[in-house]
Amino acid sequence: MTKRKIYTVIKNAIEDVHQPLVSEYIKWYSKQEQEQNNFAFTNFPQCLAIVDVTVQPIKRPTENQRGWYSGKHKTHVIKSQTINGADGRVMHVYSGINGRVHDIAIWRNSNVEEQFQNNPILADKAYIGIQHNCQAIIPIRKPRNRELTENEKALIKESRVIEY
């Protein structure tokens, strides 16, 4: 069997099982469903979900090496963004992104912001800026050589950001 034939067989098998697996294991649920099932993040019960990007190292590609290279990780990677509910359930996956793309760009391209207009999401500092288009709780770090401003302290008290 040729490499091309093996690739085609694997690709077709993945396409055949993709939709049934997605409908069974990746489910979006509302804040009401979360409350009914007593799912909540311990320190942030108001959050519907948490978002983060993970990387998977890959062999150096023969073409477009620069696009797949992550300067942060000092290797070539594929990135995947997952959104998980408080019960650990995967609610959304956006994967196959090259290593050079920043986490916030992946968020913007994944088209999930509208899901968090009324339901806050917990995110790390790579997502600073999403709070302008949706509800998000993001860490805020005390800058070097200065204290937090009164506005930043007020945001922490409102639990709209986390002191880091």
PDB file of C-alpha atoms in Angstrom:
ATOM      1  CA  MET A   1       0.000   0.000   0.000  1.00  0.00           C
ATOM      2  CA  THR A   2       1.355   3.434  -0.922  1.00  0.00           C
ATOM      3  CA  LYS A   3       1.745   6.327   1.515  1.00  0.00           C
ATOM      4  CA  ARG A   4      -0.964   8.222  -0.366  1.00  0.00           C
ATOM      5  CA  LYS A   5      -3.418   5.321  -0.037  1.00  0.00           C
ATOM      6  CA  ILE A   6      -2.682   4.966   3.699  1.00  0.00           C
ATOM      7  CA  TYR A   7      -3.206   8.717   4.147  1.00  0.00           C
ATOM      8  CA  THR A   8      -6.558   8.542   2.303  1.00  0.00           C
ATOM      9  CA  VAL A   9      -7.771   5.569   4.372  1.00  0.00           C
ATOM     10  CA  ILE A  10      -6.852   7.298   7.656  1.00  0.00           C
ATOM     11  CA  LYS A  11      -8.377  10.613   6.538  1.00  0.00           C
ATOM     12  CA  ASN A  12     -11.647   8.897   5.563  1.00  0.00           C
ATOM     13  CA  ALA A  13     -11.767   6.995   8.858  1.00  0.00           C
ATOM     14  CA  ILE A  14     -11.294  10.228  10.812  1.00  0.00           C
ATOM     15  CA  GLU A  15     -14.036  11.940   8.791  1.00  0.00           C
ATOM     16  CA  ASP A  16     -16.391   9.008   9.464  1.00  0.00           C
ATOM     17  CA  VAL A  17     -15.972   9.099  13.250  1.00  0.00           C
ATOM     18  CA  HIS A  18     -15.515  12.855  13.701  1.00  0.00           C
ATOM     19  CA  GLN A  19     -19.158  13.968  13.785  1.00  0.00           C
ATOM     20  CA  PRO A  20     -20.455  11.133  16.012  1.00  0.00           C
ATOM     21  CA  LEU A  21     -17.616  11.760  18.493  1.00  0.00           C
ATOM     22  CA  VAL A  22     -18.176  15.514  18.497  1.00  0.00           C
ATOM     23  CA  SER A  23     -21.925  15.149  19.065  1.00  0.00           C
ATOM     24  CA  GLU A  24     -21.367  12.674  21.887  1.00  0.00           C
ATOM     25  CA  TYR A  25     -18.438  14.215  23.748  1.00  0.00           C
ATOM     26  CA  ILE A  26     -18.239  17.927  22.922  1.00  0.00           C
ATOM     27  CA  LYS A  27     -21.310  19.679  24.243  1.00  0.00           C
ATOM     28  CA  TRP A  28     -22.078  23.305  24.815  1.00  0.00           C
ATOM     29  CA  TYR A  29     -24.256  23.910  27.819  1.00  0.00           C
ATOM     30  CA  SER A  30     -25.855  26.977  29.307  1.00  0.00           C
ATOM     31  CA  LYS A  31     -25.326  28.641  32.659  1.00  0.00           C
ATOM     32  CA  GLN A  32     -28.732  27.261  33.725  1.00  0.00           C
ATOM     33  CA  GLU A  33     -27.697  23.680  32.897  1.00  0.00           C
ATOM     34  CA  GLN A  34     -24.466  24.236  34.800  1.00  0.00           C
ATOM     35  CA  GLU A  35     -26.398  25.432  37.881  1.00  0.00           C
ATOM     36  CA  GLN A  36     -28.938  22.577  37.657  1.00  0.00           C
ATOM     37  CA  ASN A  37     -26.114  20.021  37.656  1.00  0.00           C
ATOM     38  CA  ASN A  38     -24.150  21.816  40.415  1.00  0.00           C
ATOM     39  CA  PHE A  39     -21.119  22.358  38.205  1.00  0.00           C
ATOM     40  CA  ALA A  40     -19.097  25.384  39.284  1.00  0.00           C
ATOM     41  CA  PHE A  41     -15.499  26.518  39.513  1.00  0.00           C
ATOM     42  CA  THR A  42     -14.691  26.702  43.220  1.00  0.00           C
ATOM     43  CA  ASN A  43     -13.266  30.228  43.271  1.00  0.00           C
ATOM     44  CA  PHE A  44     -15.209  31.551  40.269  1.00  0.00           C
ATOM     45  CA  PRO A  45     -18.729  30.106  40.388  1.00  0.00           C
ATOM     46  CA  GLN A  46     -19.976  32.824  38.020  1.00  0.00           C
ATOM     47  CA  CYS A  47     -17.833  31.449  35.162  1.00  0.00           C
ATOM     48  CA  LEU A  48     -19.354  29.153  32.588  1.00  0.00           C
ATOM     49  CA  ALA A  49     -16.037  27.854  31.261  1.00  0.00           C
ATOM     50  CA  ILE A  50     -12.268  28.174  31.104  1.00  0.00           C
ATOM     51  CA  VAL A  51     -10.224  28.635  27.940  1.00  0.00           C
ATOM     52  CA  ASP A  52      -6.589  27.874  27.178  1.00  0.00           C
ATOM     53  CA  VAL A  53      -4.312  26.886  24.336  1.00  0.00           C
ATOM     54  CA  THR A  54      -2.043  23.864  24.433  1.00  0.00           C
ATOM     55  CA  VAL A  55       0.842  23.004  22.136  1.00  0.00           C
ATOM     56  CA  GLN A  56       1.930  19.738  20.607  1.00  0.00           C
ATOM     57  CA  PRO A  57       5.554  19.579  19.395  1.00  0.00           C
ATOM     58  CA  ILE A  58       5.960  18.410  15.799  1.00  0.00           C
ATOM     59  CA  LYS A  59       8.876  17.512  13.549  1.00  0.00           C
ATOM     60  CA  ARG A  60      10.360  20.463  11.758  1.00  0.00           C
ATOM     61  CA  PRO A  61       8.318  20.856   8.560  1.00  0.00           C
ATOM     62  CA  THR A  62      10.095  20.859   5.221  1.00  0.00           C
ATOM     63  CA  GLU A  63       8.102  23.915   4.085  1.00  0.00           C
ATOM     64  CA  ASN A  64       6.949  27.040   5.964  1.00  0.00           C
ATOM     65  CA  GLN A  65       9.109  26.239   8.998  1.00  0.00           C
ATOM     66  CA  ARG A  66       8.791  29.795  10.255  1.00  0.00           C
ATOM     67  CA  GLY A  67       4.993  29.594  10.446  1.00  0.00           C
ATOM     68  CA  TRP A  68       5.043  26.523  12.700  1.00  0.00           C
ATOM     69  CA  TYR A  69       7.865  27.731  14.967  1.00  0.00           C
ATOM     70  CA  SER A  70       6.929  28.924  18.455  1.00  0.00           C
ATOM     71  CA  GLY A  71       9.512  31.323  19.834  1.00  0.00           C
ATOM     72  CA  LYS A  72       8.127  30.825  23.336  1.00  0.00           C
ATOM     73  CA  HIS A  73       8.569  27.046  23.193  1.00  0.00           C
ATOM     74  CA  LYS A  74      11.666  27.130  20.969  1.00  0.00           C
ATOM     75  CA  THR A  75      10.332  24.366  18.737  1.00  0.00           C
ATOM     76  CA  HIS A  76       7.816  23.737  15.949  1.00  0.00           C
ATOM     77  CA  VAL A  77       4.321  23.140  17.304  1.00  0.00           C
ATOM     78  CA  ILE A  78       0.647  22.751  16.495  1.00  0.00           C
ATOM     79  CA  LYS A  79      -1.670  24.711  18.796  1.00  0.00           C
ATOM     80  CA  SER A  80      -5.141  23.731  19.986  1.00  0.00           C
ATOM     81  CA  GLN A  81      -7.572  25.884  21.951  1.00  0.00           C
ATOM     82  CA  THR A  82     -10.017  24.135  24.241  1.00  0.00           C
ATOM     83  CA  ILE A  83     -12.901  25.507  26.256  1.00  0.00           C
ATOM     84  CA  ASN A  84     -13.860  23.352  29.223  1.00  0.00           C
ATOM     85  CA  GLY A  85     -16.809  23.553  31.575  1.00  0.00           C
ATOM     86  CA  ALA A  86     -16.589  23.345  35.355  1.00  0.00           C
ATOM     87  CA  ASP A  87     -17.336  19.616  35.210  1.00  0.00           C
ATOM     88  CA  GLY A  88     -14.303  19.084  32.953  1.00  0.00           C
ATOM     89  CA  ARG A  89     -16.413  18.513  29.863  1.00  0.00           C
ATOM     90  CA  VAL A  90     -14.938  19.803  26.617  1.00  0.00           C
ATOM     91  CA  MET A  91     -17.291  22.424  25.220  1.00  0.00           C
ATOM     92  CA  HIS A  92     -15.283  23.546  22.190  1.00  0.00           C
ATOM     93  CA  VAL A  93     -12.056  22.651  20.401  1.00  0.00           C
ATOM     94  CA  TYR A  94     -10.272  24.691  17.763  1.00  0.00           C
ATOM     95  CA  SER A  95      -7.105  22.940  16.629  1.00  0.00           C
ATOM     96  CA  GLY A  96      -4.486  22.576  13.951  1.00  0.00           C
ATOM     97  CA  ILE A  97      -3.200  26.139  14.338  1.00  0.00           C
ATOM     98  CA  ASN A  98       0.430  26.827  13.527  1.00  0.00           C
ATOM     99  CA  GLY A  99       2.810  27.638  16.364  1.00  0.00           C
ATOM    100  CA  ARG A 100       3.428  31.230  15.401  1.00  0.00           C
ATOM    101  CA  VAL A 101      -0.178  32.350  16.005  1.00  0.00           C
ATOM    102  CA  HIS A 102      -0.821  34.059  19.362  1.00  0.00           C
ATOM    103  CA  ASP A 103      -3.508  32.709  21.710  1.00  0.00           C
ATOM    104  CA  ILE A 104      -5.742  35.782  21.398  1.00  0.00           C
ATOM    105  CA  ALA A 105      -5.657  35.499  17.581  1.00  0.00           C
ATOM    106  CA  ILE A 106      -6.741  31.870  17.889  1.00  0.00           C
ATOM    107  CA  TRP A 107      -9.611  33.013  20.151  1.00  0.00           C
ATOM    108  CA  ARG A 108     -10.732  35.627  17.627  1.00  0.00           C
ATOM    109  CA  ASN A 109     -10.621  33.131  14.751  1.00  0.00           C
ATOM    110  CA  SER A 110     -12.551  30.466  16.672  1.00  0.00           C
ATOM    111  CA  ASN A 111     -15.784  32.551  16.617  1.00  0.00           C
ATOM    112  CA  VAL A 112     -16.883  31.744  20.166  1.00  0.00           C
ATOM    113  CA  GLU A 113     -17.053  35.275  21.636  1.00  0.00           C
ATOM    114  CA  GLU A 114     -20.819  35.537  21.213  1.00  0.00           C
ATOM    115  CA  GLN A 115     -21.270  32.518  23.501  1.00  0.00           C
ATOM    116  CA  PHE A 116     -19.776  34.574  26.342  1.00  0.00           C
ATOM    117  CA  GLN A 117     -21.754  37.793  26.037  1.00  0.00           C
ATOM    118  CA  ASN A 118     -23.742  36.913  29.171  1.00  0.00           C
ATOM    119  CA  ASN A 119     -21.650  34.114  30.659  1.00  0.00           C
ATOM    120  CA  PRO A 120     -18.143  34.910  31.928  1.00  0.00           C
ATOM    121  CA  ILE A 121     -15.172  32.818  30.869  1.00  0.00           C
ATOM    122  CA  LEU A 122     -11.968  32.334  32.841  1.00  0.00           C
ATOM    123  CA  ALA A 123      -8.829  32.957  30.771  1.00  0.00           C
ATOM    124  CA  ASP A 124      -5.101  33.458  31.273  1.00  0.00           C
ATOM    125  CA  LYS A 125      -3.053  36.568  30.493  1.00  0.00           C
ATOM    126  CA  ALA A 126      -2.631  35.580  26.843  1.00  0.00           C
ATOM    127  CA  TYR A 127      -6.280  36.571  26.396  1.00  0.00           C
ATOM    128  CA  ILE A 128      -6.001  40.157  27.629  1.00  0.00           C
ATOM    129  CA  GLY A 129      -8.321  42.159  25.402  1.00  0.00           C
ATOM    130  CA  ILE A 130     -11.178  39.671  25.019  1.00  0.00           C
ATOM    131  CA  GLN A 131     -12.994  41.351  27.900  1.00  0.00           C
ATOM    132  CA  HIS A 132     -13.856  44.197  25.519  1.00  0.00           C
ATOM    133  CA  ASN A 133     -16.066  41.887  23.416  1.00  0.00           C
ATOM    134  CA  CYS A 134     -17.304  39.361  25.965  1.00  0.00           C
ATOM    135  CA  GLN A 135     -17.376  38.728  29.696  1.00  0.00           C
ATOM    136  CA  ALA A 136     -14.019  37.413  30.859  1.00  0.00           C
ATOM    137  CA  ILE A 137     -12.076  37.063  34.078  1.00  0.00           C
ATOM    138  CA  ILE A 138      -8.382  37.547  33.353  1.00  0.00           C
ATOM    139  CA  PRO A 139      -5.369  37.829  35.677  1.00  0.00           C
ATOM    140  CA  ILE A 140      -3.840  41.224  36.263  1.00  0.00           C
ATOM    141  CA  ARG A 141      -0.243  41.470  37.335  1.00  0.00           C
ATOM    142  CA  LYS A 142       1.289  44.196  39.445  1.00  0.00           C
ATOM    143  CA  PRO A 143       3.666  45.982  37.084  1.00  0.00           C
ATOM    144  CA  ARG A 144       7.314  46.295  37.920  1.00  0.00           C
ATOM    145  CA  ASN A 145       8.229  49.564  39.657  1.00  0.00           C
ATOM    146  CA  ARG A 146       4.664  50.663  40.350  1.00  0.00           C
ATOM    147  CA  GLU A 147       1.597  49.716  42.364  1.00  0.00           C
ATOM    148  CA  LEU A 148      -1.761  48.728  40.927  1.00  0.00           C
ATOM    149  CA  THR A 149      -3.953  51.682  40.020  1.00  0.00           C
ATOM    150  CA  GLU A 150      -7.237  52.304  41.828  1.00  0.00           C
ATOM    151  CA  ASN A 151      -9.083  51.185  38.682  1.00  0.00           C
ATOM    152  CA  GLU A 152      -7.134  47.895  38.616  1.00  0.00           C
ATOM    153  CA  LYS A 153      -7.835  47.330  42.325  1.00  0.00           C
ATOM    154  CA  ALA A 154     -11.549  47.985  41.714  1.00  0.00           C
ATOM    155  CA  LEU A 155     -11.589  45.387  38.915  1.00  0.00           C
ATOM    156  CA  ILE A 156     -10.063  42.824  41.276  1.00  0.00           C
ATOM    157  CA  LYS A 157     -12.716  43.551  43.924  1.00  0.00           C
ATOM    158  CA  GLU A 158     -15.457  43.086  41.310  1.00  0.00           C
ATOM    159  CA  SER A 159     -13.879  39.672  40.454  1.00  0.00           C
ATOM    160  CA  ARG A 160     -13.526  40.799  36.855  1.00  0.00           C
ATOM    161  CA  VAL A 161      -9.806  40.063  37.000  1.00  0.00           C
ATOM    162  CA  ILE A 162      -7.495  38.084  39.238  1.00  0.00           C
ATOM    163  CA  GLU A 163      -4.474  39.568  40.962  1.00  0.00           C
ATOM    164  CA  TYR A 164      -1.431  37.636  39.790  1.00  0.00           C
TER     165      TYR A 164
END
